């Protein structure tokens, strides 16, 4: 049976342990099987879980997409075996409401007197930071094309492709107004081919 929170933190339940419970960072503790045996307030609120959920049992498999789960279990096994692990790393986390976020993590081993060691992981949500970096990279890509583009078609295609990637949509379409009509100039993704040259009245 996995140790519960009060076993990990002595006689003080983490609900009343300010260093753990009220930390600004996400903190979880899991065992070798991937069972989360403790999670602070920030972690619970971030994931959409209650203290009762954690006490009943939540696993890494429920929180991570398959590839990230496998990587997390390998890291847990290495760390608890005393092998080196990355100082910091990232995981995509699937929240209880089905949405996904990217977190930057660092882990350390918690030895347990008379019991198996546990893995403590501290993290921060870096989703917005990564999205902003992707957006800046897209702007840079478009700016480079502006300097080197040989045609309006080339420029339009790059703008559409970068917009589709950043916005994570199926298709992006660029219209130009010519007289009383809108002319399909460039597109990326779904139905991109038939869009080119499409004409609509501008009303």
GROMACS .gro file of C-alpha atoms in nm:
model
  203
    1UNK     CA    1   0.000   0.000   0.000
    2UNK     CA    2   0.132   0.346  -0.090
    3UNK     CA    3   0.218   0.577   0.197
    4UNK     CA    4  -0.027   0.858   0.262
    5UNK     CA    5   0.058   1.223   0.303
    6UNK     CA    6   0.081   1.217   0.681
    7UNK     CA    7   0.336   0.935   0.658
    8UNK     CA    8   0.554   1.144   0.425
    9UNK     CA    9   0.545   1.466   0.621
   10UNK     CA   10   0.556   1.324   0.970
   11UNK     CA   11   0.258   1.386   1.196
   12UNK     CA   12   0.154   1.704   1.016
   13UNK     CA   13  -0.102   1.662   0.737
   14UNK     CA   14   0.003   1.865   0.428
   15UNK     CA   15  -0.325   2.057   0.452
   16UNK     CA   16  -0.167   2.234   0.746
   17UNK     CA   17   0.192   2.233   0.628
   18UNK     CA   18   0.251   2.581   0.488
   19UNK     CA   19   0.579   2.494   0.318
   20UNK     CA   20   0.409   2.224   0.113
   21UNK     CA   21   0.040   2.311   0.099
   22UNK     CA   22   0.069   2.686   0.035
   23UNK     CA   23   0.366   2.686  -0.201
   24UNK     CA   24   0.323   2.890  -0.518
   25UNK     CA   25   0.460   2.603  -0.726
   26UNK     CA   26   0.288   2.281  -0.823
   27UNK     CA   27   0.420   2.001  -0.600
   28UNK     CA   28   0.336   1.633  -0.620
   29UNK     CA   29   0.489   1.322  -0.466
   30UNK     CA   30   0.458   0.986  -0.640
   31UNK     CA   31   0.577   0.634  -0.573
   32UNK     CA   32   0.749   0.384  -0.800
   33UNK     CA   33   0.413   0.270  -0.941
   34UNK     CA   34   0.317   0.623  -1.044
   35UNK     CA   35   0.060   0.668  -0.766
   36UNK     CA   36   0.041   1.027  -0.642
   37UNK     CA   37   0.058   1.005  -0.265
   38UNK     CA   38   0.057   1.380  -0.200
   39UNK     CA   39  -0.030   1.694  -0.398
   40UNK     CA   40  -0.035   2.049  -0.268
   41UNK     CA   41  -0.316   2.300  -0.315
   42UNK     CA   42  -0.162   2.453  -0.627
   43UNK     CA   43  -0.126   2.110  -0.789
   44UNK     CA   44  -0.482   2.011  -0.704
   45UNK     CA   45  -0.632   2.335  -0.830
   46UNK     CA   46  -0.420   2.321  -1.145
   47UNK     CA   47  -0.527   1.967  -1.225
   48UNK     CA   48  -0.888   2.006  -1.116
   49UNK     CA   49  -0.869   1.753  -0.831
   50UNK     CA   50  -0.967   1.769  -0.466
   51UNK     CA   51  -0.776   1.653  -0.161
   52UNK     CA   52  -1.025   1.369  -0.134
   53UNK     CA   53  -0.945   1.262  -0.491
   54UNK     CA   54  -0.576   1.243  -0.404
   55UNK     CA   55  -0.645   1.049  -0.087
   56UNK     CA   56  -0.858   0.801  -0.282
   57UNK     CA   57  -0.579   0.762  -0.537
   58UNK     CA   58  -0.475   0.947  -0.852
   59UNK     CA   59  -0.203   0.814  -1.082
   60UNK     CA   60   0.035   0.970  -1.330
   61UNK     CA   61  -0.143   0.773  -1.603
   62UNK     CA   62  -0.453   0.986  -1.543
   63UNK     CA   63  -0.258   1.311  -1.570
   64UNK     CA   64  -0.027   1.251  -1.865
   65UNK     CA   65  -0.077   1.159  -2.231
   66UNK     CA   66   0.068   0.813  -2.313
   67UNK     CA   67   0.410   0.926  -2.436
   68UNK     CA   68   0.459   1.163  -2.142
   69UNK     CA   69   0.339   0.897  -1.899
   70UNK     CA   70   0.594   0.646  -2.027
   71UNK     CA   71   0.869   0.907  -1.999
   72UNK     CA   72   0.756   0.994  -1.645
   73UNK     CA   73   0.769   0.631  -1.535
   74UNK     CA   74   1.118   0.586  -1.681
   75UNK     CA   75   1.234   0.900  -1.500
   76UNK     CA   76   1.075   0.781  -1.174
   77UNK     CA   77   1.247   0.443  -1.200
   78UNK     CA   78   1.584   0.604  -1.275
   79UNK     CA   79   1.558   0.857  -0.995
   80UNK     CA   80   1.450   0.604  -0.731
   81UNK     CA   81   1.729   0.371  -0.845
   82UNK     CA   82   1.982   0.647  -0.779
   83UNK     CA   83   2.053   0.711  -1.148
   84UNK     CA   84   2.094   1.062  -1.293
   85UNK     CA   85   1.790   1.243  -1.430
   86UNK     CA   86   1.758   1.581  -1.609
   87UNK     CA   87   1.780   1.885  -1.385
   88UNK     CA   88   1.469   2.029  -1.549
   89UNK     CA   89   1.233   1.886  -1.807
   90UNK     CA   90   0.888   1.943  -1.955
   91UNK     CA   91   0.570   1.740  -1.966
   92UNK     CA   92   0.233   1.794  -2.128
   93UNK     CA   93  -0.035   1.751  -1.861
   94UNK     CA   94  -0.396   1.656  -1.926
   95UNK     CA   95  -0.621   1.834  -1.678
   96UNK     CA   96  -0.939   1.685  -1.543
   97UNK     CA   97  -1.152   1.901  -1.774
   98UNK     CA   98  -0.970   1.755  -2.076
   99UNK     CA   99  -0.756   2.060  -2.156
  100UNK     CA  100  -0.380   2.031  -2.180
  101UNK     CA  101  -0.101   2.244  -2.043
  102UNK     CA  102   0.278   2.233  -2.056
  103UNK     CA  103   0.467   2.232  -1.727
  104UNK     CA  104   0.836   2.273  -1.653
  105UNK     CA  105   0.945   2.032  -1.382
  106UNK     CA  106   1.232   1.934  -1.156
  107UNK     CA  107   1.237   1.625  -0.938
  108UNK     CA  108   1.420   1.498  -0.633
  109UNK     CA  109   1.411   1.179  -0.428
  110UNK     CA  110   1.248   1.176  -0.083
  111UNK     CA  111   1.402   0.897   0.128
  112UNK     CA  112   1.154   0.731   0.365
  113UNK     CA  113   1.269   0.581   0.693
  114UNK     CA  114   1.156   0.221   0.694
  115UNK     CA  115   0.991   0.249   0.352
  116UNK     CA  116   1.050   0.287  -0.018
  117UNK     CA  117   1.177   0.623  -0.140
  118UNK     CA  118   0.938   0.858  -0.320
  119UNK     CA  119   0.979   1.111  -0.598
  120UNK     CA  120   0.891   1.474  -0.532
  121UNK     CA  121   0.830   1.688  -0.839
  122UNK     CA  122   0.798   2.067  -0.843
  123UNK     CA  123   0.663   2.244  -1.147
  124UNK     CA  124   0.532   2.561  -1.308
  125UNK     CA  125   0.287   2.610  -1.590
  126UNK     CA  126   0.484   2.741  -1.891
  127UNK     CA  127   0.211   2.707  -2.154
  128UNK     CA  128   0.174   3.080  -2.219
  129UNK     CA  129   0.550   3.127  -2.228
  130UNK     CA  130   0.588   2.855  -2.491
  131UNK     CA  131   0.295   2.988  -2.693
  132UNK     CA  132   0.446   3.337  -2.685
  133UNK     CA  133   0.782   3.198  -2.800
  134UNK     CA  134   0.609   3.014  -3.086
  135UNK     CA  135   0.427   3.333  -3.184
  136UNK     CA  136   0.753   3.532  -3.186
  137UNK     CA  137   0.916   3.263  -3.399
  138UNK     CA  138   0.628   3.285  -3.645
  139UNK     CA  139   0.657   3.663  -3.663
  140UNK     CA  140   1.028   3.625  -3.732
  141UNK     CA  141   0.955   3.372  -4.006
  142UNK     CA  142   0.707   3.609  -4.171
  143UNK     CA  143   0.950   3.901  -4.137
  144UNK     CA  144   1.223   3.699  -4.310
  145UNK     CA  145   0.986   3.613  -4.594
  146UNK     CA  146   0.893   3.981  -4.627
  147UNK     CA  147   1.257   4.055  -4.694
  148UNK     CA  148   1.311   3.773  -4.942
  149UNK     CA  149   0.972   3.694  -5.098
  150UNK     CA  150   0.972   3.694  -5.476
  151UNK     CA  151   0.594   3.708  -5.506
  152UNK     CA  152   0.275   3.789  -5.320
  153UNK     CA  153   0.179   3.422  -5.345
  154UNK     CA  154   0.491   3.317  -5.157
  155UNK     CA  155   0.433   3.575  -4.885
  156UNK     CA  156   0.065   3.484  -4.851
  157UNK     CA  157   0.140   3.112  -4.828
  158UNK     CA  158   0.391   3.168  -4.546
  159UNK     CA  159   0.155   3.394  -4.351
  160UNK     CA  160  -0.125   3.136  -4.377
  161UNK     CA  161   0.094   2.842  -4.281
  162UNK     CA  162   0.242   3.020  -3.979
  163UNK     CA  163  -0.102   3.138  -3.867
  164UNK     CA  164  -0.242   2.785  -3.897
  165UNK     CA  165   0.043   2.642  -3.691
  166UNK     CA  166   0.024   2.902  -3.414
  167UNK     CA  167  -0.356   2.907  -3.392
  168UNK     CA  168  -0.378   2.525  -3.425
  169UNK     CA  169  -0.668   2.539  -3.671
  170UNK     CA  170  -0.749   2.321  -3.973
  171UNK     CA  171  -0.719   2.597  -4.230
  172UNK     CA  172  -0.628   2.963  -4.280
  173UNK     CA  173  -0.741   3.166  -4.581
  174UNK     CA  174  -0.620   3.503  -4.706
  175UNK     CA  175  -0.854   3.718  -4.915
  176UNK     CA  176  -0.766   4.031  -5.115
  177UNK     CA  177  -1.022   4.291  -5.215
  178UNK     CA  178  -1.013   4.386  -5.580
  179UNK     CA  179  -1.283   4.624  -5.682
  180UNK     CA  180  -1.615   4.483  -5.569
  181UNK     CA  181  -1.482   4.130  -5.521
  182UNK     CA  182  -1.283   3.928  -5.272
  183UNK     CA  183  -1.020   3.711  -5.438
  184UNK     CA  184  -0.871   3.403  -5.273
  185UNK     CA  185  -0.501   3.489  -5.250
  186UNK     CA  186  -0.346   3.217  -5.033
  187UNK     CA  187  -0.441   2.937  -4.798
  188UNK     CA  188  -0.293   2.664  -4.580
  189UNK     CA  189  -0.449   2.344  -4.454
  190UNK     CA  190  -0.800   2.223  -4.529
  191UNK     CA  191  -0.922   2.296  -4.887
  192UNK     CA  192  -0.617   2.509  -4.960
  193UNK     CA  193  -0.593   2.404  -5.326
  194UNK     CA  194  -0.946   2.492  -5.444
  195UNK     CA  195  -0.937   2.817  -5.248
  196UNK     CA  196  -0.675   2.981  -5.471
  197UNK     CA  197  -0.849   3.214  -5.715
  198UNK     CA  198  -1.189   3.181  -5.551
  199UNK     CA  199  -1.404   3.491  -5.599
  200UNK     CA  200  -1.678   3.632  -5.377
  201UNK     CA  201  -1.872   3.958  -5.408
  202UNK     CA  202  -1.773   4.207  -5.139
  203UNK     CA  203  -2.090   4.329  -4.974
   0.00000   0.00000   0.00000
